[in-house]
mmCIF file of C-alpha atoms in Angstrom:
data_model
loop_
_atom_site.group_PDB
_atom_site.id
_atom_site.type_symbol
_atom_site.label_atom_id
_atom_site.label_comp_id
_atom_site.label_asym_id
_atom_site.label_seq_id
_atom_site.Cartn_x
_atom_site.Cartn_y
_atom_site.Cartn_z
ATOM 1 C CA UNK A 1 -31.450 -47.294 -37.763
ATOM 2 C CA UNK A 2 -28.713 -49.695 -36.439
ATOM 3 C CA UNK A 3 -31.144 -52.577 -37.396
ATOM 4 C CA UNK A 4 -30.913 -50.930 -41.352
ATOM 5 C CA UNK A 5 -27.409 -50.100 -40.886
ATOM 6 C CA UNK A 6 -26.353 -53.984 -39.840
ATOM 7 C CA UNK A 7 -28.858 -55.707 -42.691
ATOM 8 C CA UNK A 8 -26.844 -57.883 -44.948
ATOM 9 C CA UNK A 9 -29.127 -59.762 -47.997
ATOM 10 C CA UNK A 10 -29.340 -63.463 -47.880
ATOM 11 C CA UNK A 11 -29.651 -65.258 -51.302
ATOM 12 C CA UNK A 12 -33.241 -66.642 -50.702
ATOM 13 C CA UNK A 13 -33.910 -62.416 -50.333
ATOM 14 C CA UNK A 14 -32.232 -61.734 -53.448
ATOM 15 C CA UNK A 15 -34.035 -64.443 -55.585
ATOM 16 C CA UNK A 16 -37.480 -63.480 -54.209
ATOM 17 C CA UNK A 17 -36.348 -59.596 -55.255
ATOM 18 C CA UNK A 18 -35.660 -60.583 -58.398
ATOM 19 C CA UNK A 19 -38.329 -63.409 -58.941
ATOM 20 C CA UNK A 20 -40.815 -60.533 -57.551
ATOM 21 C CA UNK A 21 -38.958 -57.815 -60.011
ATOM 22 C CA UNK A 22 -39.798 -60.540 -63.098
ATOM 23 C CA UNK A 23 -43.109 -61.112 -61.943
ATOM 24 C CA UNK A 24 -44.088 -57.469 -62.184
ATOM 25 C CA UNK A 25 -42.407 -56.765 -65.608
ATOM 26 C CA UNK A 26 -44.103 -59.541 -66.895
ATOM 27 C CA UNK A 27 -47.455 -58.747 -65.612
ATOM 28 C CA UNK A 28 -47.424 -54.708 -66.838
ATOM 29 C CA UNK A 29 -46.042 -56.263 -70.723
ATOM 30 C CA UNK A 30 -48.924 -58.993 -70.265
ATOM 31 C CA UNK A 31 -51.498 -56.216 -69.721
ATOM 32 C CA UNK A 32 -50.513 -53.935 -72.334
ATOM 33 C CA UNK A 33 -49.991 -57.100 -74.595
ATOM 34 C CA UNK A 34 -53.588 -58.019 -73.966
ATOM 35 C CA UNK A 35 -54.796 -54.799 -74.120
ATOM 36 C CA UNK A 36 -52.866 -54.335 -77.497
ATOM 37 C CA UNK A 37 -54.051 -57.650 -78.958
ATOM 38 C CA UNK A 38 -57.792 -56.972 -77.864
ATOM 39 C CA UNK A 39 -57.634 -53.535 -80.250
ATOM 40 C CA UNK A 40 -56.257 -55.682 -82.885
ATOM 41 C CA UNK A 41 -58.720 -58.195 -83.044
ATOM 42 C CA UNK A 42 -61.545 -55.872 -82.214
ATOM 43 C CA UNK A 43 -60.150 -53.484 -85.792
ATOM 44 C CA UNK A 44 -60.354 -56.853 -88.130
ATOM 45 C CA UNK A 45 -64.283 -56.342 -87.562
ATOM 46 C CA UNK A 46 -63.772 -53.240 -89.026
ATOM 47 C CA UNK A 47 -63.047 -51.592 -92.764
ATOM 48 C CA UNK A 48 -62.041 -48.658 -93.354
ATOM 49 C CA UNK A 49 -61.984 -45.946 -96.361
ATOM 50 C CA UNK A 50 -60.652 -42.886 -97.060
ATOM 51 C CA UNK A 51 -59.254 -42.466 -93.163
ATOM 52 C CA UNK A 52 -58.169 -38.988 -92.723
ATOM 53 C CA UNK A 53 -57.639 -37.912 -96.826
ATOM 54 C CA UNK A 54 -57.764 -34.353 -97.544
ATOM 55 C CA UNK A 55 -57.299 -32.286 -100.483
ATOM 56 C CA UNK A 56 -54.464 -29.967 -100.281
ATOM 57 C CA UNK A 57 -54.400 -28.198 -103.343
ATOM 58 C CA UNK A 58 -56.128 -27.881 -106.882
ATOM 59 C CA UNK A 59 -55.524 -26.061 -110.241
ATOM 60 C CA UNK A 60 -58.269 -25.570 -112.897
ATOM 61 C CA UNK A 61 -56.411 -26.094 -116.582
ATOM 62 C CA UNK A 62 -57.190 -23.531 -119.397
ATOM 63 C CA UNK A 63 -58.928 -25.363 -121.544
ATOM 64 C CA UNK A 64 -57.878 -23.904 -124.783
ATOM 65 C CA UNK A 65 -54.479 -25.582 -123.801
ATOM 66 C CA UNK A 66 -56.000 -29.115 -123.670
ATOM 67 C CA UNK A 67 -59.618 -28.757 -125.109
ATOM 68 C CA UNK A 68 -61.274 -30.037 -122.283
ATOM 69 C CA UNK A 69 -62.241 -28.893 -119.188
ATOM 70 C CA UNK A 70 -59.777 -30.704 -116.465
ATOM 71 C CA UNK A 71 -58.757 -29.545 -112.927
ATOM 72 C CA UNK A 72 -55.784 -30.727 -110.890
ATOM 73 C CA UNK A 73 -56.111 -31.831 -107.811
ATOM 74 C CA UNK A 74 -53.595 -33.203 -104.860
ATOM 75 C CA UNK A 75 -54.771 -35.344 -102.230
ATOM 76 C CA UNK A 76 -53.180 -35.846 -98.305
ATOM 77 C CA UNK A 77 -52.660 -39.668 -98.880
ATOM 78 C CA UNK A 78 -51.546 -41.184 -101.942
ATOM 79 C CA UNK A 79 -51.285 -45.265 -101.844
ATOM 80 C CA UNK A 80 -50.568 -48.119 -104.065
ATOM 81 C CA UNK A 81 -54.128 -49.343 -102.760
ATOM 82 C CA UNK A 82 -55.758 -45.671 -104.172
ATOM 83 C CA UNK A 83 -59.093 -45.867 -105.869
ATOM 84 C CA UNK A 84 -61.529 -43.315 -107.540
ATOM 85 C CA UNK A 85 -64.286 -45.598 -106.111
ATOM 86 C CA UNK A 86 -63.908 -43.408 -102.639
ATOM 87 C CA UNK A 87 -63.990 -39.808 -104.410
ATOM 88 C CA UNK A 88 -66.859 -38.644 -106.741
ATOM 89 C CA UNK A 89 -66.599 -35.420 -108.845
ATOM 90 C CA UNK A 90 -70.058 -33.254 -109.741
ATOM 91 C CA UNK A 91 -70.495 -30.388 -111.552
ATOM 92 C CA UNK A 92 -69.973 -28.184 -108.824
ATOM 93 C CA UNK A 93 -68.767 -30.211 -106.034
ATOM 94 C CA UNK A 94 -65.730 -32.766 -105.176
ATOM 95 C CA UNK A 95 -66.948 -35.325 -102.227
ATOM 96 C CA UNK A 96 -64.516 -38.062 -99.863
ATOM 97 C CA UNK A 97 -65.788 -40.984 -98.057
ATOM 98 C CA UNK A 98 -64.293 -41.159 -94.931
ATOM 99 C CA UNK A 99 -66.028 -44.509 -93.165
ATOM 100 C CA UNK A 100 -65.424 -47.024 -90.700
ATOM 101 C CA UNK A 101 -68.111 -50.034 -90.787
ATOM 102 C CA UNK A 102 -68.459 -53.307 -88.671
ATOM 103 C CA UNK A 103 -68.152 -56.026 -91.547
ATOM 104 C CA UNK A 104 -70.426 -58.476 -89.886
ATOM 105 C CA UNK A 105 -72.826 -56.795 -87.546
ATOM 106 C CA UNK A 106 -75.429 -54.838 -89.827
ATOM 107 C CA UNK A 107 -78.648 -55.107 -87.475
ATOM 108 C CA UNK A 108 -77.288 -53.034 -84.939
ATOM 109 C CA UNK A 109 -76.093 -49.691 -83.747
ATOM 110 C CA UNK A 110 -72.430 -50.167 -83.091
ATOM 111 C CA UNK A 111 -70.564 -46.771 -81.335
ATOM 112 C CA UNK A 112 -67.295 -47.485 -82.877
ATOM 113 C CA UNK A 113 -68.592 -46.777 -86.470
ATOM 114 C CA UNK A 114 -68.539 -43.956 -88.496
ATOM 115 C CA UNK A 115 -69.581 -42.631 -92.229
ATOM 116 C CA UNK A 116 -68.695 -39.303 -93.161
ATOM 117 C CA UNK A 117 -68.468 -37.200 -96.591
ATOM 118 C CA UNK A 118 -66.356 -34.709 -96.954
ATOM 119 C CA UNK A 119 -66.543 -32.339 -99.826
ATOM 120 C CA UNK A 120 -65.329 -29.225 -101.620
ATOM 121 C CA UNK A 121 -66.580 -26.989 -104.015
ATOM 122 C CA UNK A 122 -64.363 -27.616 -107.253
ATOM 123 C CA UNK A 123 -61.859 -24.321 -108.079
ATOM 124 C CA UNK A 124 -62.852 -22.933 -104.600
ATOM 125 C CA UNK A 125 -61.233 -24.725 -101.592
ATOM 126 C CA UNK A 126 -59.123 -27.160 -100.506
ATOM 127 C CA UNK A 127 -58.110 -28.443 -96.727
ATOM 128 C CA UNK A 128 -60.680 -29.489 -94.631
ATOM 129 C CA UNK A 129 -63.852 -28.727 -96.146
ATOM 130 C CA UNK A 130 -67.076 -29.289 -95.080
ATOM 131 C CA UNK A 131 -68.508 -32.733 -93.464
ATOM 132 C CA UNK A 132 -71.888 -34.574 -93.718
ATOM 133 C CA UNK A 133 -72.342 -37.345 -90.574
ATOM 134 C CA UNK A 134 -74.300 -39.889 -93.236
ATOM 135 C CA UNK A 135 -74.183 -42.465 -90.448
ATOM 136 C CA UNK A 136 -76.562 -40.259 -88.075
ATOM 137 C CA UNK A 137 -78.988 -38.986 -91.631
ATOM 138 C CA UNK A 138 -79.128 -43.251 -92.009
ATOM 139 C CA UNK A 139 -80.067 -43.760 -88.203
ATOM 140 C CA UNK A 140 -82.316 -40.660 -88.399
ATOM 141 C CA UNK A 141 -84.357 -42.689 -91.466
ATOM 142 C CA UNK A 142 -84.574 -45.452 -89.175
ATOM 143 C CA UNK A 143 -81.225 -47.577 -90.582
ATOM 144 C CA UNK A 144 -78.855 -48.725 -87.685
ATOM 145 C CA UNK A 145 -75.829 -48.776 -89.844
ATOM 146 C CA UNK A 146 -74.824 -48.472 -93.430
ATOM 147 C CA UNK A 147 -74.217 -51.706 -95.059
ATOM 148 C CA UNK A 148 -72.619 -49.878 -98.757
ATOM 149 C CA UNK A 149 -70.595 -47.073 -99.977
ATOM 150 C CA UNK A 150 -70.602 -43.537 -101.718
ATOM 151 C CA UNK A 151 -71.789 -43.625 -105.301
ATOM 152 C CA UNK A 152 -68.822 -43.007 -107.418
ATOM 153 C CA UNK A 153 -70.772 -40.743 -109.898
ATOM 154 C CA UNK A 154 -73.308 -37.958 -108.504
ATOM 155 C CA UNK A 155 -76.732 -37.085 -109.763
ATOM 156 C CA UNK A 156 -78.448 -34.121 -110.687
ATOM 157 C CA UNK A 157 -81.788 -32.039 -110.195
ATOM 158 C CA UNK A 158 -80.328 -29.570 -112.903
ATOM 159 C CA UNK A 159 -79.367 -27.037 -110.473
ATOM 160 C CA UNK A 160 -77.653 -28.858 -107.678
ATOM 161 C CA UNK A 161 -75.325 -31.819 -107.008
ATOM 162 C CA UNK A 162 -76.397 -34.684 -105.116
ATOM 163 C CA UNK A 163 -74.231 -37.806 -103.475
ATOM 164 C CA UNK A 164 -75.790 -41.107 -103.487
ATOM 165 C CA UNK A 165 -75.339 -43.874 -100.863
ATOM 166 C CA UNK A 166 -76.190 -46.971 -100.609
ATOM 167 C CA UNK A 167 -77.321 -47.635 -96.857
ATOM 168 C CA UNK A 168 -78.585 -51.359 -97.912
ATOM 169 C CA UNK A 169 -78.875 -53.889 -100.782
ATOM 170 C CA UNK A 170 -82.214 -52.168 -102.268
ATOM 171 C CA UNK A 171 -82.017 -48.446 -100.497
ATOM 172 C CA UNK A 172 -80.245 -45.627 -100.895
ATOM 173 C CA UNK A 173 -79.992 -41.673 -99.532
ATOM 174 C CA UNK A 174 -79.324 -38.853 -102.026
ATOM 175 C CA UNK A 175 -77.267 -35.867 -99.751
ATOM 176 C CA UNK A 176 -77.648 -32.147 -102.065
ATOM 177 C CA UNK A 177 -74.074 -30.893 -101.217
ATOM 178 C CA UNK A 178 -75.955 -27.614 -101.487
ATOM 179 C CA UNK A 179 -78.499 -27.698 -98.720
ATOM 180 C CA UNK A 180 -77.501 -30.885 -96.938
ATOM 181 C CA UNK A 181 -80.897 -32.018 -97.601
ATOM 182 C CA UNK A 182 -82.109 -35.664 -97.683
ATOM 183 C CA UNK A 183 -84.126 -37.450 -100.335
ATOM 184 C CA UNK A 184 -84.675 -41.797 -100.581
ATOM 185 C CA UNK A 185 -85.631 -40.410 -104.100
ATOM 186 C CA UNK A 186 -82.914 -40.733 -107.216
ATOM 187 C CA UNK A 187 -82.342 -37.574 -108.892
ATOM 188 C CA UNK A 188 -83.844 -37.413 -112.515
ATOM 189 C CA UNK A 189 -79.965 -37.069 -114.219
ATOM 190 C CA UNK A 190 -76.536 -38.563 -113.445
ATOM 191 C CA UNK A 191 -73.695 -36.663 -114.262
ATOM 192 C CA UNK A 192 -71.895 -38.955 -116.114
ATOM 193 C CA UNK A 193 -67.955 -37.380 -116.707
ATOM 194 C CA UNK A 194 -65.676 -39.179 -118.874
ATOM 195 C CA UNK A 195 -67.058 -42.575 -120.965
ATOM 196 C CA UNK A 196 -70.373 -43.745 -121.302
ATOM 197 C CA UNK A 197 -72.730 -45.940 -122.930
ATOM 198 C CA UNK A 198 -70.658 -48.424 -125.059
ATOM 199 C CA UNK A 199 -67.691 -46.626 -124.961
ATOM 200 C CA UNK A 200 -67.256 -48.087 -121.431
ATOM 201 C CA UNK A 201 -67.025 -51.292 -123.145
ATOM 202 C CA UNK A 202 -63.397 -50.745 -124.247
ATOM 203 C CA UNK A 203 -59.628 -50.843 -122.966
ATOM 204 C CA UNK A 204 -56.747 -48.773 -124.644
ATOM 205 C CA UNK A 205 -54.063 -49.457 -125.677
ATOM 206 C CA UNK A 206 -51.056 -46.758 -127.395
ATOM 207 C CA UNK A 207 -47.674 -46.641 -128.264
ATOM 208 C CA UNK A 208 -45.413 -44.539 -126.706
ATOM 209 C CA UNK A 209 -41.395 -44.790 -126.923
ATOM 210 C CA UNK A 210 -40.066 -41.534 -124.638
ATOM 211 C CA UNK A 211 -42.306 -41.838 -122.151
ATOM 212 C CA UNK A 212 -42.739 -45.293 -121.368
ATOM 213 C CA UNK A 213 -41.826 -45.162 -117.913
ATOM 214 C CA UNK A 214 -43.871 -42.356 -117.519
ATOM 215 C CA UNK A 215 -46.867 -44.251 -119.222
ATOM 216 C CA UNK A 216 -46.461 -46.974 -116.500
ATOM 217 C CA UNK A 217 -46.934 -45.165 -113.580
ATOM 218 C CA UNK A 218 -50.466 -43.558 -114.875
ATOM 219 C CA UNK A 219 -53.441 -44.537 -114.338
ATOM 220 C CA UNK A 220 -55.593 -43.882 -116.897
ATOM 221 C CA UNK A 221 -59.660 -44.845 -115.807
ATOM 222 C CA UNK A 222 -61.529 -41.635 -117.154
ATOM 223 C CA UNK A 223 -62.696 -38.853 -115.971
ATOM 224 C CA UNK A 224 -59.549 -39.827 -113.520
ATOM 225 C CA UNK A 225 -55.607 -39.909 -114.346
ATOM 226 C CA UNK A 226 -53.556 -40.886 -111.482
ATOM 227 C CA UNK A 227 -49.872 -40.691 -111.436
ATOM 228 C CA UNK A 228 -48.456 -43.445 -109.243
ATOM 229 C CA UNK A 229 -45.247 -41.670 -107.776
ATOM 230 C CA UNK A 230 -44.281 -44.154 -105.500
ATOM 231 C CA UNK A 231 -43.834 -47.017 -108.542
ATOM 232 C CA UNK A 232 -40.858 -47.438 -109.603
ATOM 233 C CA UNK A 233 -39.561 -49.332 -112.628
ATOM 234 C CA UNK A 234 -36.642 -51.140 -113.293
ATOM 235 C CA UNK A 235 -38.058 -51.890 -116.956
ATOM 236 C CA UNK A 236 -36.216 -49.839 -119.739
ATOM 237 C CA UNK A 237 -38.194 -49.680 -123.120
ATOM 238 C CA UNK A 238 -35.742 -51.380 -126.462
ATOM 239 C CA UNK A 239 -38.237 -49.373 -128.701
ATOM 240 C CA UNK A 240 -36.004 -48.121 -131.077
ATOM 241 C CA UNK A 241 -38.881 -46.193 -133.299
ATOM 242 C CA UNK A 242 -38.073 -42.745 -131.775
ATOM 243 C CA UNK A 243 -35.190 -41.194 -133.715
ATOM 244 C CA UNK A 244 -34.421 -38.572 -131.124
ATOM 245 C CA UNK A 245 -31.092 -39.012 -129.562
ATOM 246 C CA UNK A 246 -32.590 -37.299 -126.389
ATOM 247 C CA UNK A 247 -35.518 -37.972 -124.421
ATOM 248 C CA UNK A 248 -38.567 -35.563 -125.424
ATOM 249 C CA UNK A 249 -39.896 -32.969 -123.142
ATOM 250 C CA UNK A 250 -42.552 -33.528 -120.801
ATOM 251 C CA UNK A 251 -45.267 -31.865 -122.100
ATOM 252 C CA UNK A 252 -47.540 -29.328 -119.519
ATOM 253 C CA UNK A 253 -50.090 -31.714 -118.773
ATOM 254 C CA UNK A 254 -47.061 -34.810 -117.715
ATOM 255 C CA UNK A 255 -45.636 -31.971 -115.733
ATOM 256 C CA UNK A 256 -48.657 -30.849 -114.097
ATOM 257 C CA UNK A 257 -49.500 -34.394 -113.054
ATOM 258 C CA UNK A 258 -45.948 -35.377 -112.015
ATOM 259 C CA UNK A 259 -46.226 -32.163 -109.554
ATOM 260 C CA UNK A 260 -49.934 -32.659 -108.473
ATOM 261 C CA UNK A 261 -50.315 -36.224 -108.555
ATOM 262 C CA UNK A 262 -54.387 -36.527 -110.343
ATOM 263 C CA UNK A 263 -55.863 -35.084 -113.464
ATOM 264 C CA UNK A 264 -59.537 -35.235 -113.836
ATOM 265 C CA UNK A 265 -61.310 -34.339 -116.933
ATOM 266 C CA UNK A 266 -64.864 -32.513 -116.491
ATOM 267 C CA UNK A 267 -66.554 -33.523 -119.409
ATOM 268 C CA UNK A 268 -69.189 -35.579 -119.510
ATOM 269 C CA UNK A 269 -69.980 -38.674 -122.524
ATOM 270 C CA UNK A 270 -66.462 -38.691 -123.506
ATOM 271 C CA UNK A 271 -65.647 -40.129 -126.842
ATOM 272 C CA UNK A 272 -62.773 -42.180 -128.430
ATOM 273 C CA UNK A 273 -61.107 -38.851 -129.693
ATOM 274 C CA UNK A 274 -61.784 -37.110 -126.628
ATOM 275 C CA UNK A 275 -59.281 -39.970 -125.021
ATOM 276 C CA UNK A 276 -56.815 -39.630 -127.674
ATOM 277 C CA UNK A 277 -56.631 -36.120 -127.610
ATOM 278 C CA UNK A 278 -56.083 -35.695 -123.610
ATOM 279 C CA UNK A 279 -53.508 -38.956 -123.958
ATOM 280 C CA UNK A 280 -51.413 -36.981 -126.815
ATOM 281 C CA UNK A 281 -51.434 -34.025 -124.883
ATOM 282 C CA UNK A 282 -49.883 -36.150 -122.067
ATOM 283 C CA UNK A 283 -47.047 -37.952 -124.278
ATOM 284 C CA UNK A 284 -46.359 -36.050 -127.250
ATOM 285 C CA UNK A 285 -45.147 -39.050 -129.318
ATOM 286 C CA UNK A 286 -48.297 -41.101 -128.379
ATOM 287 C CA UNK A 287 -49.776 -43.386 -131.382
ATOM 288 C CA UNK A 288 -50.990 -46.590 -132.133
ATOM 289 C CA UNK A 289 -54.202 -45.760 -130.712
ATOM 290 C CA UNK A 290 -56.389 -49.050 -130.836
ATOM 291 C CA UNK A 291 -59.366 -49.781 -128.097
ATOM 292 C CA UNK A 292 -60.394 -53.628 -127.230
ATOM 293 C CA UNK A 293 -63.722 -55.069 -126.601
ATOM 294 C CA UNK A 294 -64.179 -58.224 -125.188
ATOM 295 C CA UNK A 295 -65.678 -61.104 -126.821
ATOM 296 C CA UNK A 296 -68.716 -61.150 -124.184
ATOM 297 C CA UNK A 297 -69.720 -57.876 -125.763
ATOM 298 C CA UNK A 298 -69.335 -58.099 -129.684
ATOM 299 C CA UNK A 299 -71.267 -59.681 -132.283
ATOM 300 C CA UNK A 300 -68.764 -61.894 -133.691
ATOM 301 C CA UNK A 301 -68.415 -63.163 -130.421
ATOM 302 C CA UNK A 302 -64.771 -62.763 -130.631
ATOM 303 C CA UNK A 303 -62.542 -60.165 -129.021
ATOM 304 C CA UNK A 304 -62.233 -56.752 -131.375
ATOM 305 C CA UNK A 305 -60.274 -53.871 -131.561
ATOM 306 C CA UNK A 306 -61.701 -50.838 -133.358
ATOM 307 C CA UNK A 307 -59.629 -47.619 -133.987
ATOM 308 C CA UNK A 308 -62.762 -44.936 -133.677
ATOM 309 C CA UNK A 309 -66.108 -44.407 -132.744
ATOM 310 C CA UNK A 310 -67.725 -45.673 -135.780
ATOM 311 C CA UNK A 311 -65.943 -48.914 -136.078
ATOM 312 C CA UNK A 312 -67.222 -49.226 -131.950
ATOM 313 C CA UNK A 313 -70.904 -49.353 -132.805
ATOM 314 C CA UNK A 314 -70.571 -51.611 -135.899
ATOM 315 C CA UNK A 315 -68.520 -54.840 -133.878
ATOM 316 C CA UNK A 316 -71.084 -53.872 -130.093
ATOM 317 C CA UNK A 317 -74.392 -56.427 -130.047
ATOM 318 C CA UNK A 318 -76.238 -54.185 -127.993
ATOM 319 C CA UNK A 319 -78.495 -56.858 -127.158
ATOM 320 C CA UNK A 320 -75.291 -58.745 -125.303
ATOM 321 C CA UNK A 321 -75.013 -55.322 -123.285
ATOM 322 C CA UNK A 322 -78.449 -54.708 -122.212
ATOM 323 C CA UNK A 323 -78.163 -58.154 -120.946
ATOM 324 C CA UNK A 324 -75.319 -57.623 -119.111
ATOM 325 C CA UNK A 325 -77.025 -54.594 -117.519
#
């Protein structure tokens, strides 16, 4: 005790203390530093989709109000970087990929992937629905990994829906969201919601003067309308053509998406008026309603615009399409 009681510190103690002190700070931040940077650089192998979306709630739309068939939906996430390409909508079913894939090594099994689908039946849940482990259907087949994605339209047997992915270049699994049942056969019908055939061909473009903030923040890329609530715009509209001294009224479809954040309209082989009537019943002083087709595509070889679905198939060289097919 007396030894304790008569120490005094000497500097050479008190620089090895604190040399000794900085030595061990620095060596616990260099670990976790390492350890950090090591995750890091181990996650750019990696690419993600769909990480931990849900849906959280849904609402299926009279159609006498709208005269089409369209549901609601609101979704966990919604990012600048959304895309429709990661959901796919069925007759009966609404599926998510949720995936995690090494971007380089495809001739292996690799433990820190994943590839799920998670899906709901349309109208009758929301939350966490049900899963399907694709990854371990792919290695059951004999794939190690999956080197593709989730269709982004389903198929049909004309009683049940059916997800297709592609698990290589040249194969593919179709999942019945029924039965969970595999087949490496297509499905004799895809279900084909919103445009199709040469109506896919064409952009819109309208004229709205109220709602032109409103019209900037949607997304319109049928059978999907997204309304992008994070964007803000700083642009004011010096259209002048709208005599009303005060902004019109949102109309129930603007509300409803404002409040759930995507539309999506359930009918399949959608037609010029189709997309004019949903887009009026959005904006109520919508006109001007005039669809492009690129040059590539028309038999004048110029770009056209065309104001129906007649004047369509009179500028389309189908022959130019089929190519393109």
């Amino acid at each position: 005790m007396k030894k304790l009681e008569n120490f005094s510190w000497k500097m050479w103690q008190v620089y090895a203390l604190a040399a000794m002190t900085i030595f061990m700070i620095g060596g616990i931040c260099s670990f976790f530093f390492l350890k950090e940077a090591s995750y890091v650089i181990s996650e750019r192998n990696y690419y993600y989709i769909g990480e931990g979306q849900r849906l959280t709630d849904y609402l299926m739309l009279d159609e006498e109000d709208t005269g089409l068939p369209i549901i609601a939906l609101s979704f966990k996430k919604d990012d600048e970087h959304w895309s429709s390409y990661s959901y796919v909508i069925g007759r009966h079913y609404l599926a998510l990929q949720d995936s995690k894939l090494n971007k380089s090594n495809q001739d292996k099994k690799d433990s820190e992937e994943y590839f799920k689908i998670r899906y709901y039946q349309l109208g009758k849940e929301d939350g966490e629905g049900h899963l399907i482990d694709v990854l371990k259907l792919a290695q059951d087949k004999g794939y190690p990994t999956i080197n593709g994605s989730m269709d982004s339209i389903m198929y049909s047997d004309g009683k049940n829906d059916y997800v297709g992915v592609s698990v290589t270049k040249d194969d593919y699994l179709f999942i019945n969201l029924r039965t969970q049942e595999v087949s490496q056969g297509r499905p004799k019908e895809t279900i084909q919601f919103g445009y199709s055939g040469n109506h896919r061909l064409a952009s819109l473009n309208y004229h709205t003067g109220d709602f032109y903030e409103d019209k900037k923040k949607t997304d319109i890329s049928f059978p999907w309308i997204h309304y992008k609530k994070w964007e803000n715009s700083s642009y004011r509209s010096t259209d002048t053509s709208s005599t009303s001294e005060k902004k019109a009224k949102d109309s129930k479809l603007l509300t409803l998406i404002k409040k759930y954040g995507f539309l999506v309209v359930l009918k399949e082989n959608m037609t010029f008026s189709d997309g004019e009537s949903i887009i009026r019943n959005l904006y109520a002083d919508a006109s001007d309603f005039v669809w492009k087709i690129d040059s590539e595509f028309t038999k004048s070889g110029e770009t056209e615009y065309v104001r129906s679905d007649e004047e369509l198939q009179t500028v389309v060289d189908e022959g130019k399409v089929k190519k393109d097919e």
